[in-house]
Amino acid sequence: MSILVNRDTRVICQGITGKVGEFHTRGCLEYGTRMVGGVTPGKGGETVADLPVFNTVAEARDATGCNATMIFVPPPFAADAILEAIGAGIELVVAVTEGIPVLDMARVLPVLKDSGSRLIGPNCPGIITPAECKIGIMPGYIHTPGNVGVMSRSGTLTYEAVWQLTQLGHGQSTCVGLGGDPLVGSSFIDILTLFEADPDTHAILMMGEIGGSAEEEAAEFVKHHVTKPVAAFIAGRTAPPGKRMGHAGAIISGGKGTAEAKLAALADAGIEIAESPADMAAAMVRAIEKRQAAG
Amino acid sequence: MKIHEFQAKDLLRAAGVPVLDGRVAKTPDEAAAAFTALGTPVCAVKAQIHAGGRGKGQVPGTGQRGVELAKSAADAERIAAGLLNQTLVTIQTGPAGQTVRQVFVESGCDIDRELYCAILVDRAAGSPVLIASTAGGMDIEEVAATTPELILSEPFDPDRGLAGWQARLLASKLELPTASWRHAEAFFRKLCRAFVSLDASLLEVNPLVLTKDGALVALDAKMTFDDNALFRHKDVLALRDEAEEEPAEIRAAAAGLSYVKLDGTIGCLVNGAGLAMSTMDLVKLHGGEPANFLDVGGGADVNQVTEAFRIILSDANVKAILVNIFGGIMRCTTIANALVEASTTVGFSVPLVVRLEGTEVEEGKKILAESGTAIITADGLTDAAQKVVAASKA
């Protein structure tokens, strides 16, 4: 098993006729993902990579029975594309697009909340269950099937962690890129809940970064609701405080958001910390071994 | 994108938010003339830089404050002379400070109370939020840390805006006199509307002033904008002041690269912000100091990567360069070709450590090996960090 996606997931690509959309649709097909079609308004009836293109998500859904979508629509129109997918009742919406205006996402989130859809991203590499289904832009070959759940706010840092895990002989159940934007569809807590409930996920590795309070909230959740071993890395520990314009960011975060605050919260929740980015998979192994030693 | 206080006030005035009358001056003479033209007994002369903390900030050597009250045209002229073309150091500029190129001469008003308010997008709430406090003035972060109960916050929907009752609730909690509630409701709702309609990422009014006649006035205004939304705000984009920005950062932005200059000796070229920050962490862990943050992004081509090398090499402090690429969308062959291109067109005057992994890694390594470019190859992160730190100190 796995979370959110598996060999039965039927995927369309919104923005399939664009250069990037087509390139990654082909990449997903090569990996073995069940890509069943694509959507570009005004280009219905065409084919891309031997897949049918539809004008709307609703038509694509009716014709293909898709239950997931991968979005490569350009930033000015991407929020509308997400809303269209939600409106068509697509269960899993993966928004890869980088650069969506943040207030556009503030308009999407209330609609998402009242729907049955789950959104991963935007500004994320996507989601992959190794050897079964890849929705997104990650290089497939670095992944191996296994039992570590991986989640991260950063794309290439996730690849780094997955590669380290694979080299140490630890495969992954599912890897989820949450996205680097201020407003995203799924939080660490959302994915932790799924990993905790998934019998084939035995341990969880998370990569956070400075800013916001998502890592602190995840740590609090792990403390009370997660029984599986967890390891974490926080990027940006040595980043100098940037030139700032006002005080509001510091006020709203109420002292959270710094690397120190995040590391303290993670340690307090019993999470194994990777001191170096070279040490992420090793920290996961330590967390698993400590748990085994404790019986 | 950041703008100056006087520009923010122009935008607020156009949105119907009460601000005071003021003039921009680029010479002491212009400041004196502005004082006379405004015709109020007292004016504030305020340094215009893209950073806050000006009231407590100083010009090193003279001790001139970034904001000072003038009681005469001669006064305004003297203060402007003390600020213009000088370096102002505030808590937000860093020790290097920023050059003051213009001052804002603003008419005075009778202040009854100083409050604080700001609007920003709150990750936790998933929406914009208006925050306010009775504790206005300069030490608001201290207030937030020690007495968070004094910080009020009201989230609002971008399209519905702040509800009237939310504005009245704030007015009540801020203990404004009931006669001022109508003013407050209009002020807060217009402020929220301006934030949304301009796609701001931060709008801060500190202090927000209750005048002796019961009106609310934005005595200061700081605005930053969502760079991703600037495509639909050509008017805002026109307010950009490149003189306030680091030249290398402007150059990088023009090439579609994300670059922040730092003070160390190890240039870093990485794909992805998280991996770029981690690479800087790694360099520090192994005893080096990063010279920059540089994220070439996901889809950079050979030209962009070559420009990235030029930017890094234009920093005279750089003693060695670390290239750390984990190919996803970015292919290792693109980086390899750019490296070869840069070594012939730019030339590497410092040692170069390259760590490649991910999409088309073997082909990328082959390109580098066959080019004969003098590089130090690294396997894995720790190896790369150790090698670049050693090279920078050789």
XYZ file of C-alpha atoms in Angstrom, chain B residues 32-314:
283
model
C 12.971 73.963 2.921
C 10.587 74.827 0.081
C 8.421 71.822 0.948
C 8.158 72.989 4.566
C 7.013 76.436 3.454
C 4.554 75.033 0.913
C 2.936 72.680 3.423
C 2.274 75.609 5.772
C 1.960 73.657 9.042
C 3.880 74.741 12.170
C 5.685 71.397 12.402
C 6.791 68.947 9.713
C 8.474 65.575 9.882
C 11.539 65.103 7.675
C 11.856 61.388 6.928
C 14.640 59.499 5.150
C 13.281 57.397 2.273
C 15.013 54.032 2.123
C 13.694 50.509 1.590
C 14.026 49.578 5.255
C 12.256 50.251 8.538
C 13.535 51.295 11.951
C 14.352 54.772 10.609
C 13.206 56.652 13.733
C 15.873 54.978 15.845
C 18.337 54.663 12.956
C 21.391 56.947 12.737
C 23.886 58.304 10.275
C 27.224 56.967 11.666
C 29.531 59.757 12.757
C 26.946 62.543 12.968
C 24.206 60.730 14.888
C 21.544 62.277 12.648
C 18.291 60.318 13.112
C 16.376 58.959 10.122
C 13.232 60.850 11.147
C 13.242 64.281 12.831
C 10.676 67.016 13.413
C 11.319 70.436 11.837
C 9.809 73.649 13.225
C 11.000 75.943 10.447
C 12.120 75.854 6.838
C 15.715 76.289 8.039
C 15.237 73.326 10.350
C 13.943 71.182 7.475
C 16.910 72.248 5.347
C 19.393 71.322 8.105
C 17.836 67.877 8.707
C 17.664 67.130 4.983
C 21.338 68.137 4.622
C 22.180 65.731 7.449
C 20.444 62.843 5.694
C 20.757 63.263 1.939
C 23.569 61.266 0.336
C 24.463 59.919 3.772
C 24.376 56.295 4.912
C 21.588 55.501 7.362
C 22.028 52.452 9.570
C 18.893 50.976 11.137
C 18.077 47.665 12.785
C 16.677 46.483 9.436
C 19.462 47.656 7.075
C 22.285 45.658 8.612
C 25.567 47.328 9.640
C 26.378 48.476 6.076
C 23.315 50.746 6.063
C 21.621 52.275 3.037
C 22.245 55.546 1.202
C 19.496 58.162 1.586
C 18.693 59.624 -1.848
C 15.511 61.482 -0.970
C 13.574 62.674 2.057
C 9.826 63.000 2.586
C 8.700 66.260 4.226
C 5.293 65.643 5.767
C 2.943 68.010 7.553
C 2.340 67.454 11.243
C -0.857 66.565 13.090
C -2.125 66.628 16.682
C -1.576 63.129 17.995
C -3.846 61.768 20.701
C -2.742 58.111 20.606
C -0.332 55.958 18.573
C -1.571 52.536 17.463
C -0.244 49.802 15.182
C -1.853 47.977 12.300
C -0.677 45.775 9.433
C -2.062 43.422 6.820
C -0.303 40.343 5.521
C -1.136 36.853 4.330
C -1.123 34.458 7.263
C 0.007 30.935 6.337
C -1.836 29.414 9.290
C -5.146 31.181 8.546
C -4.740 30.662 4.796
C -6.002 34.182 4.167
C -5.038 37.817 4.552
C -5.257 39.023 8.128
C -5.501 42.508 9.622
C -3.494 42.770 12.822
C -3.655 45.715 15.203
C -2.413 46.740 18.601
C -2.849 49.560 21.086
C 0.928 49.462 21.469
C 1.929 51.586 18.490
C 5.325 53.080 17.867
C 8.701 51.520 17.673
C 8.801 48.466 19.926
C 5.988 46.414 18.419
C 8.051 43.220 18.020
C 8.877 43.361 21.711
C 5.143 43.683 22.442
C 4.382 40.635 20.271
C 7.017 38.557 22.036
C 6.236 39.536 25.633
C 2.515 40.412 25.626
C 0.957 38.616 22.612
C -2.534 39.259 24.057
C -2.097 42.906 23.030
C -1.939 41.842 19.355
C -5.402 41.653 17.779
C -5.992 39.856 14.511
C -8.921 39.541 12.112
C -8.653 37.281 9.037
C -10.707 38.294 6.014
C -11.714 36.915 2.636
C -9.896 38.705 -0.223
C -13.067 39.275 -2.229
C -15.575 39.990 0.574
C -13.047 42.157 2.390
C -13.093 43.030 6.076
C -16.659 43.006 7.454
C -17.992 46.118 9.165
C -18.405 44.229 12.431
C -14.769 43.096 12.328
C -13.649 46.722 11.984
C -15.928 47.762 14.884
C -14.628 44.869 17.000
C -11.089 46.127 16.444
C -12.147 49.721 17.176
C -13.694 48.555 20.428
C -10.704 46.445 21.485
C -8.349 49.294 20.564
C -10.462 51.381 22.976
C -11.149 54.059 20.398
C -13.807 56.609 21.449
C -17.211 55.566 20.039
C -17.349 58.830 18.082
C -14.344 57.543 16.079
C -15.761 54.126 15.238
C -17.248 55.275 11.951
C -13.810 56.635 10.950
C -12.159 53.414 12.054
C -14.577 51.231 10.108
C -13.908 53.201 6.900
C -10.152 53.273 7.550
C -9.708 49.543 8.168
C -12.018 48.426 5.366
C -10.352 50.704 2.804
C -6.919 49.575 3.961
C -7.897 45.919 3.461
C -9.389 46.703 0.048
C -6.173 48.485 -1.002
C -4.084 45.487 0.132
C -6.118 43.097 -2.010
C -6.576 45.301 -5.058
C -2.821 45.984 -5.246
C -1.766 42.362 -4.520
C 0.396 43.546 -1.645
C 2.274 41.030 0.477
C 2.682 43.445 3.387
C 0.996 46.719 4.297
C 2.148 48.092 7.639
C 1.025 51.313 9.321
C 3.203 52.080 12.335
C 2.157 54.275 13.882
C -1.497 54.488 13.068
C -2.537 57.715 14.727
C -5.731 58.784 16.477
C -5.744 62.561 16.122
C -7.053 64.992 18.746
C -10.168 65.504 16.604
C -10.935 61.768 16.583
C -9.786 60.784 13.083
C -7.455 57.943 12.141
C -4.410 58.754 9.982
C -1.674 56.533 8.549
C 1.427 58.344 9.849
C 3.761 55.789 8.299
C 3.229 53.247 5.529
C 5.360 50.326 4.398
C 4.282 48.238 1.444
C 5.763 45.239 -0.285
C 4.174 43.478 -3.229
C 3.757 39.884 -4.326
C 6.322 39.548 -7.133
C 4.201 36.802 -8.692
C 1.283 39.222 -9.138
C 3.204 42.172 -10.613
C 2.234 41.057 -14.126
C -1.233 42.512 -13.453
C 0.010 45.747 -11.823
C 2.054 47.693 -14.350
C 1.425 50.891 -12.317
C 3.009 49.356 -9.220
C 5.922 47.970 -11.224
C 6.627 51.540 -12.412
C 7.347 52.522 -8.762
C 10.363 50.213 -8.555
C 13.525 52.026 -7.388
C 16.503 49.996 -8.571
C 18.928 52.333 -6.779
C 17.754 50.681 -3.539
C 18.638 47.184 -4.730
C 21.899 45.244 -4.943
C 23.149 45.528 -8.586
C 24.030 41.824 -8.814
C 20.559 40.946 -7.550
C 18.944 43.093 -10.260
C 21.123 41.399 -12.864
C 20.180 37.967 -11.510
C 16.470 38.791 -11.480
C 16.711 39.926 -15.104
C 18.153 36.509 -15.979
C 15.412 34.738 -14.022
C 17.778 33.676 -11.231
C 17.242 34.011 -7.500
C 20.419 35.508 -5.986
C 21.210 37.031 -2.612
C 24.680 38.415 -1.972
C 26.361 37.451 1.292
C 29.746 38.196 2.829
C 31.611 34.874 2.559
C 34.185 33.464 0.120
C 32.485 30.374 -1.331
C 30.247 31.014 -4.325
C 27.304 28.597 -4.501
C 25.336 27.595 -7.599
C 22.455 25.277 -6.771
C 19.066 24.292 -8.198
C 16.091 24.676 -5.853
C 15.757 27.057 -2.902
C 15.692 24.334 -0.237
C 18.785 22.617 -1.598
C 20.480 26.023 -2.020
C 19.869 26.884 1.641
C 21.011 23.396 2.670
C 24.184 23.796 0.629
C 24.946 27.029 2.489
C 24.300 25.201 5.789
C 26.678 22.469 4.651
C 29.446 24.914 3.690
C 29.197 26.512 7.141
C 29.176 23.134 8.887
C 32.513 22.388 7.242
C 34.073 25.694 8.250
C 33.452 27.824 5.159
C 31.371 30.966 4.588
C 28.955 31.161 1.638
C 29.396 34.206 -0.633
C 25.861 33.996 -1.911
C 22.560 32.186 -2.205
C 21.915 31.322 -5.851
C 19.010 29.207 -7.053
C 19.126 28.682 -10.827
C 15.563 27.353 -10.659
C 14.039 24.388 -12.367
C 14.111 25.237 -16.035
C 17.250 27.320 -16.596
C 18.998 27.030 -19.948
C 22.704 27.257 -20.810
C 22.576 31.067 -21.154
C 21.016 31.545 -17.730
C 23.481 29.225 -16.040
C 26.393 30.974 -17.775
C 25.059 34.310 -16.505
C 24.873 32.768 -13.024
C 28.594 31.997 -13.207
C 29.324 35.554 -14.362
C 27.398 36.978 -11.400
C 29.180 34.747 -8.886
C 32.589 35.571 -10.416
C 31.842 39.318 -10.346
